[in-house]
Amino acid sequence: AQKVTQAQTEISVVEKEDVTLDCVYETRDTTYYLFWYKQPPSGELVFLIRRNSFDEQNEISGRYSWNFQKSTSSFNFTITASQVVDSAVYFCALSEGGSTLGRLYFGRGTQLTVWP
Amino acid sequence: DAGVTQSPTHLIKTRGQQVTLRCSPKSGHDTVSWYQQALGQGPQFIFQYYEEEERQRGNFPDRFSGHQFPNYSSELNVNALLLGDSALYLCASSRTATYEQYFGPGTRLTVT
């Protein structure tokens, strides 16, 4: 079973629109970590955020915000006032505790295209 | 402060050949993980090295092997290449017991 599901394969928006990328995860561990990475066309994965399972506070960083809800096993990512430079593939990832600590399980990614 | 570096950037090999990819971790990092990313997919975990030993491994055949050196740099070796091994190979480094992995730019391997 897929541990991380990103149901949106592609999203297109026009500059200055807000956009939310969905992420649903599955784990039996009580301690786990969730991540978002950005992959521009160059290919390098850029770390955006890490949350642990005990911290459900939403976080805002500039135009980026994250909504973590354990009740629905979701960790959604919103970009406010999108810009062309936000165009990239975005990956949600999960790291569980125990013997697989440090191993990242990635979703299939969401291709975001922001048009001028 | 140099980030994670990988070499080579691109590589073209023929089926049946062997390949070695290299990774230097970010300064201060001692753990290296390797991922394979096929076109249009998310990265898949291959294995992780710490203290020169393979600490955990994903669902990849024994044709995939690795090594970590005393300076924490790492190599990924793939034997008997198949067409399906064509992918972007990503190296990630982290400090022990932390959970933020920083990725290199990757090596794009094409098997013909």
mmCIF file of C-alpha atoms in Angstrom:
data_model
loop_
_atom_site.group_PDB
_atom_site.id
_atom_site.type_symbol
_atom_site.label_atom_id
_atom_site.label_comp_id
_atom_site.label_asym_id
_atom_site.label_seq_id
_atom_site.Cartn_x
_atom_site.Cartn_y
_atom_site.Cartn_z
ATOM 1 C CA ALA A 1 0.000 0.000 0.000
ATOM 2 C CA GLN A 2 1.127 3.482 -0.791
ATOM 3 C CA LYS A 3 2.259 5.233 2.373
ATOM 4 C CA VAL A 4 1.969 8.704 0.844
ATOM 5 C CA THR A 5 -0.708 9.669 -1.645
ATOM 6 C CA GLN A 6 -0.697 12.841 -3.669
ATOM 7 C CA ALA A 7 -3.900 12.599 -5.641
ATOM 8 C CA GLN A 8 -3.274 15.695 -7.745
ATOM 9 C CA THR A 9 -0.943 14.801 -10.589
ATOM 10 C CA GLU A 10 -0.926 18.234 -12.206
ATOM 11 C CA ILE A 11 -2.227 21.651 -11.214
ATOM 12 C CA SER A 12 -2.192 24.808 -13.339
ATOM 13 C CA VAL A 13 -2.893 28.251 -11.944
ATOM 14 C CA VAL A 14 -2.415 31.821 -13.030
ATOM 15 C CA GLU A 15 0.022 34.028 -11.166
ATOM 16 C CA LYS A 16 -1.276 35.482 -7.888
ATOM 17 C CA GLU A 17 -3.791 32.699 -7.393
ATOM 18 C CA ASP A 18 -3.624 30.649 -4.210
ATOM 19 C CA VAL A 19 -3.057 26.918 -4.632
ATOM 20 C CA THR A 20 -3.241 23.975 -2.230
ATOM 21 C CA LEU A 21 -1.372 20.721 -2.756
ATOM 22 C CA ASP A 22 -2.875 17.727 -0.998
ATOM 23 C CA CYS A 23 -1.019 14.959 0.814
ATOM 24 C CA VAL A 24 -2.506 11.976 2.618
ATOM 25 C CA TYR A 25 -0.282 9.552 4.490
ATOM 26 C CA GLU A 26 -0.653 6.151 6.079
ATOM 27 C CA THR A 27 1.313 4.805 9.037
ATOM 28 C CA ARG A 28 0.788 2.763 12.177
ATOM 29 C CA ASP A 29 3.623 4.463 14.020
ATOM 30 C CA THR A 30 2.815 7.030 16.662
ATOM 31 C CA THR A 31 6.091 8.835 16.027
ATOM 32 C CA TYR A 32 6.724 9.900 12.463
ATOM 33 C CA TYR A 33 7.856 12.850 10.403
ATOM 34 C CA LEU A 34 6.344 14.520 7.387
ATOM 35 C CA PHE A 35 8.171 16.530 4.765
ATOM 36 C CA TRP A 36 7.608 18.609 1.683
ATOM 37 C CA TYR A 37 10.229 18.913 -1.022
ATOM 38 C CA LYS A 38 10.293 21.015 -4.182
ATOM 39 C CA GLN A 39 11.905 19.684 -7.359
ATOM 40 C CA PRO A 40 12.522 22.321 -10.038
ATOM 41 C CA PRO A 41 13.420 21.295 -13.596
ATOM 42 C CA SER A 42 17.099 21.110 -12.580
ATOM 43 C CA GLY A 43 16.220 17.948 -10.633
ATOM 44 C CA GLU A 44 17.581 18.737 -7.192
ATOM 45 C CA LEU A 45 15.130 18.175 -4.347
ATOM 46 C CA VAL A 46 14.848 21.258 -2.171
ATOM 47 C CA PHE A 47 13.780 20.765 1.436
ATOM 48 C CA LEU A 48 10.807 22.956 2.423
ATOM 49 C CA ILE A 49 9.533 21.763 5.776
ATOM 50 C CA ARG A 50 9.575 18.956 8.352
ATOM 51 C CA ARG A 51 6.850 18.290 10.920
ATOM 52 C CA ASN A 52 6.803 15.653 13.613
ATOM 53 C CA SER A 53 3.700 13.745 14.581
ATOM 54 C CA PHE A 54 3.400 15.439 17.955
ATOM 55 C CA ASP A 55 3.205 18.931 16.589
ATOM 56 C CA GLU A 56 -0.045 19.722 14.841
ATOM 57 C CA GLN A 57 0.460 23.449 14.793
ATOM 58 C CA ASN A 58 0.048 24.945 11.377
ATOM 59 C CA GLU A 59 3.079 26.730 10.049
ATOM 60 C CA ILE A 60 3.503 29.746 7.830
ATOM 61 C CA SER A 61 6.692 30.771 6.093
ATOM 62 C CA GLY A 62 6.243 33.750 3.834
ATOM 63 C CA ARG A 63 3.844 32.734 1.062
ATOM 64 C CA TYR A 64 3.963 29.077 2.141
ATOM 65 C CA SER A 65 1.748 27.492 4.769
ATOM 66 C CA TRP A 66 1.171 23.938 5.914
ATOM 67 C CA ASN A 67 -1.915 22.352 7.474
ATOM 68 C CA PHE A 68 -1.233 19.154 9.429
ATOM 69 C CA GLN A 69 -4.315 17.207 10.558
ATOM 70 C CA LYS A 70 -3.741 13.844 12.252
ATOM 71 C CA SER A 71 -7.480 13.140 12.337
ATOM 72 C CA THR A 72 -7.545 12.926 8.547
ATOM 73 C CA SER A 73 -3.875 11.870 8.075
ATOM 74 C CA SER A 74 -3.276 14.866 5.882
ATOM 75 C CA PHE A 75 -0.456 17.345 5.510
ATOM 76 C CA ASN A 76 -1.505 19.915 2.922
ATOM 77 C CA PHE A 77 0.633 22.680 1.494
ATOM 78 C CA THR A 78 -0.708 26.057 0.377
ATOM 79 C CA ILE A 79 1.082 28.655 -1.707
ATOM 80 C CA THR A 80 -0.472 32.093 -1.441
ATOM 81 C CA ALA A 81 -0.201 34.537 -4.323
ATOM 82 C CA SER A 82 1.627 32.050 -6.529
ATOM 83 C CA GLN A 83 4.488 33.144 -8.760
ATOM 84 C CA VAL A 84 5.984 31.718 -11.932
ATOM 85 C CA VAL A 85 9.072 30.673 -9.952
ATOM 86 C CA ASP A 86 6.863 28.343 -7.918
ATOM 87 C CA SER A 87 6.488 26.105 -10.970
ATOM 88 C CA ALA A 88 7.992 22.741 -10.022
ATOM 89 C CA VAL A 89 7.124 19.240 -8.895
ATOM 90 C CA TYR A 90 6.273 19.084 -5.211
ATOM 91 C CA PHE A 91 6.716 15.930 -3.179
ATOM 92 C CA CYS A 92 5.271 14.996 0.160
ATOM 93 C CA ALA A 93 7.259 12.402 2.130
ATOM 94 C CA LEU A 94 6.947 10.357 5.307
ATOM 95 C CA SER A 95 9.619 9.012 7.639
ATOM 96 C CA GLU A 96 8.528 6.484 10.221
ATOM 97 C CA GLY A 97 10.167 5.662 13.527
ATOM 98 C CA GLY A 98 11.759 2.390 14.493
ATOM 99 C CA SER A 99 14.086 0.429 12.245
ATOM 100 C CA THR A 100 13.264 2.475 9.145
ATOM 101 C CA LEU A 101 13.986 5.812 10.766
ATOM 102 C CA GLY A 102 15.549 8.108 8.240
ATOM 103 C CA ARG A 103 14.079 6.337 5.212
ATOM 104 C CA LEU A 104 11.788 8.636 3.241
ATOM 105 C CA TYR A 105 8.646 7.345 1.559
ATOM 106 C CA PHE A 106 7.665 9.762 -1.198
ATOM 107 C CA GLY A 107 4.392 10.381 -2.919
ATOM 108 C CA ARG A 108 4.283 10.518 -6.710
ATOM 109 C CA GLY A 109 4.453 14.274 -6.723
ATOM 110 C CA THR A 110 2.273 17.105 -7.973
ATOM 111 C CA GLN A 111 3.406 19.093 -10.996
ATOM 112 C CA LEU A 112 2.524 22.737 -10.371
ATOM 113 C CA THR A 113 2.568 25.138 -13.298
ATOM 114 C CA VAL A 114 2.071 28.830 -12.648
ATOM 115 C CA TRP A 115 1.291 30.871 -15.740
ATOM 116 C CA PRO A 116 2.096 34.585 -16.013
ATOM 117 C CA ASP B 1 29.468 25.554 2.983
ATOM 118 C CA ALA B 2 29.200 23.085 0.119
ATOM 119 C CA GLY B 3 26.007 21.150 -0.179
ATOM 120 C CA VAL B 4 25.665 17.567 -1.317
ATOM 121 C CA THR B 5 27.612 16.911 -4.502
ATOM 122 C CA GLN B 6 27.258 14.058 -6.956
ATOM 123 C CA SER B 7 29.241 12.881 -9.941
ATOM 124 C CA PRO B 8 28.906 12.419 -12.782
ATOM 125 C CA THR B 9 25.964 14.566 -13.815
ATOM 126 C CA HIS B 10 24.981 12.369 -16.726
ATOM 127 C CA LEU B 11 25.957 8.882 -17.761
ATOM 128 C CA ILE B 12 25.088 6.642 -20.675
ATOM 129 C CA LYS B 13 25.704 2.913 -20.376
ATOM 130 C CA THR B 14 24.834 -0.219 -22.298
ATOM 131 C CA ARG B 15 22.790 -3.111 -20.961
ATOM 132 C CA GLY B 16 24.910 -5.554 -18.994
ATOM 133 C CA GLN B 17 27.540 -3.005 -18.050
ATOM 134 C CA GLN B 18 28.395 -1.854 -14.550
ATOM 135 C CA VAL B 19 28.276 1.712 -13.221
ATOM 136 C CA THR B 20 29.567 3.587 -10.183
ATOM 137 C CA LEU B 21 28.006 6.810 -8.954
ATOM 138 C CA ARG B 22 29.589 9.038 -6.332
ATOM 139 C CA CYS B 23 28.312 11.299 -3.593
ATOM 140 C CA SER B 24 29.927 13.703 -1.142
ATOM 141 C CA PRO B 25 27.705 14.656 1.783
ATOM 142 C CA LYS B 26 27.076 18.103 3.148
ATOM 143 C CA SER B 27 29.678 19.248 5.641
ATOM 144 C CA GLY B 28 28.941 17.874 9.115
ATOM 145 C CA HIS B 29 26.715 15.070 7.829
ATOM 146 C CA ASP B 30 27.615 11.438 8.479
ATOM 147 C CA THR B 31 24.688 9.522 6.976
ATOM 148 C CA VAL B 32 24.144 9.007 3.261
ATOM 149 C CA SER B 33 21.040 7.637 1.561
ATOM 150 C CA TRP B 34 20.518 6.772 -2.088
ATOM 151 C CA TYR B 35 17.259 7.055 -4.015
ATOM 152 C CA GLN B 36 16.191 6.095 -7.514
ATOM 153 C CA GLN B 37 13.708 8.336 -9.292
ATOM 154 C CA ALA B 38 12.167 7.005 -12.483
ATOM 155 C CA LEU B 39 10.609 9.499 -14.872
ATOM 156 C CA GLY B 40 7.332 10.852 -13.535
ATOM 157 C CA GLN B 41 7.660 9.047 -10.213
ATOM 158 C CA GLY B 42 8.662 9.917 -6.683
ATOM 159 C CA PRO B 43 12.102 8.875 -5.417
ATOM 160 C CA GLN B 44 12.389 5.292 -4.171
ATOM 161 C CA PHE B 45 14.744 4.453 -1.298
ATOM 162 C CA ILE B 46 17.638 2.176 -2.249
ATOM 163 C CA PHE B 47 19.762 2.063 0.913
ATOM 164 C CA GLN B 48 21.345 4.099 3.663
ATOM 165 C CA TYR B 49 24.923 4.119 4.966
ATOM 166 C CA TYR B 50 26.220 5.110 8.360
ATOM 167 C CA GLU B 51 29.659 4.407 9.863
ATOM 168 C CA GLU B 52 30.651 2.681 6.646
ATOM 169 C CA GLU B 53 27.898 0.103 6.957
ATOM 170 C CA GLU B 54 24.590 -0.390 5.208
ATOM 171 C CA ARG B 55 22.061 0.453 7.890
ATOM 172 C CA GLN B 56 18.864 -0.243 5.999
ATOM 173 C CA ARG B 57 17.830 -1.222 2.518
ATOM 174 C CA GLY B 58 14.817 -0.761 0.325
ATOM 175 C CA ASN B 59 13.329 -3.236 -2.117
ATOM 176 C CA PHE B 60 16.163 -3.339 -4.628
ATOM 177 C CA PRO B 61 18.036 -6.395 -5.948
ATOM 178 C CA ASP B 62 21.580 -7.306 -4.976
ATOM 179 C CA ARG B 63 22.791 -5.807 -8.248
ATOM 180 C CA PHE B 64 22.627 -2.531 -6.338
ATOM 181 C CA SER B 65 25.429 -2.214 -3.830
ATOM 182 C CA GLY B 66 27.144 0.612 -2.059
ATOM 183 C CA HIS B 67 29.997 1.755 0.034
ATOM 184 C CA GLN B 68 30.737 4.526 2.475
ATOM 185 C CA PHE B 69 34.255 5.787 3.067
ATOM 186 C CA PRO B 70 35.802 7.116 6.303
ATOM 187 C CA ASN B 71 35.256 10.689 5.079
ATOM 188 C CA TYR B 72 31.512 9.867 4.799
ATOM 189 C CA SER B 73 31.440 10.029 1.015
ATOM 190 C CA SER B 74 29.635 7.195 -0.699
ATOM 191 C CA GLU B 75 29.400 5.199 -3.900
ATOM 192 C CA LEU B 76 26.489 3.430 -5.495
ATOM 193 C CA ASN B 77 27.331 0.506 -7.766
ATOM 194 C CA VAL B 78 24.916 -1.137 -10.149
ATOM 195 C CA ASN B 79 25.912 -4.353 -11.922
ATOM 196 C CA ALA B 80 24.410 -6.009 -14.994
ATOM 197 C CA LEU B 81 22.506 -2.896 -15.996
ATOM 198 C CA LEU B 82 18.972 -3.247 -17.310
ATOM 199 C CA LEU B 83 17.000 -0.782 -19.410
ATOM 200 C CA GLY B 84 14.751 -0.292 -16.363
ATOM 201 C CA ASP B 85 17.683 1.071 -14.372
ATOM 202 C CA SER B 86 17.487 4.273 -16.395
ATOM 203 C CA ALA B 87 16.587 6.939 -13.845
ATOM 204 C CA LEU B 88 17.768 9.915 -11.836
ATOM 205 C CA TYR B 89 19.841 8.700 -8.889
ATOM 206 C CA LEU B 90 19.717 11.005 -5.917
ATOM 207 C CA CYS B 91 22.008 11.062 -2.948
ATOM 208 C CA ALA B 92 20.862 12.581 0.350
ATOM 209 C CA SER B 93 22.859 13.309 3.471
ATOM 210 C CA SER B 94 21.881 13.958 7.058
ATOM 211 C CA ARG B 95 23.312 14.069 10.542
ATOM 212 C CA THR B 96 22.794 11.009 12.720
ATOM 213 C CA ALA B 97 19.452 10.934 14.473
ATOM 214 C CA THR B 98 18.145 13.939 12.611
ATOM 215 C CA TYR B 99 15.491 13.719 10.016
ATOM 216 C CA GLU B 100 16.263 16.427 7.545
ATOM 217 C CA GLN B 101 17.841 14.971 4.469
ATOM 218 C CA TYR B 102 19.512 17.276 2.003
ATOM 219 C CA PHE B 103 19.652 16.100 -1.571
ATOM 220 C CA GLY B 104 22.278 16.466 -4.244
ATOM 221 C CA PRO B 105 21.546 17.403 -7.859
ATOM 222 C CA GLY B 106 21.462 13.768 -8.934
ATOM 223 C CA THR B 107 23.061 11.631 -11.616
ATOM 224 C CA ARG B 108 20.944 10.900 -14.645
ATOM 225 C CA LEU B 109 21.703 7.376 -15.853
ATOM 226 C CA THR B 110 20.555 6.232 -19.278
ATOM 227 C CA VAL B 111 20.868 2.562 -20.155
ATOM 228 C CA THR B 112 20.647 1.723 -23.869
#
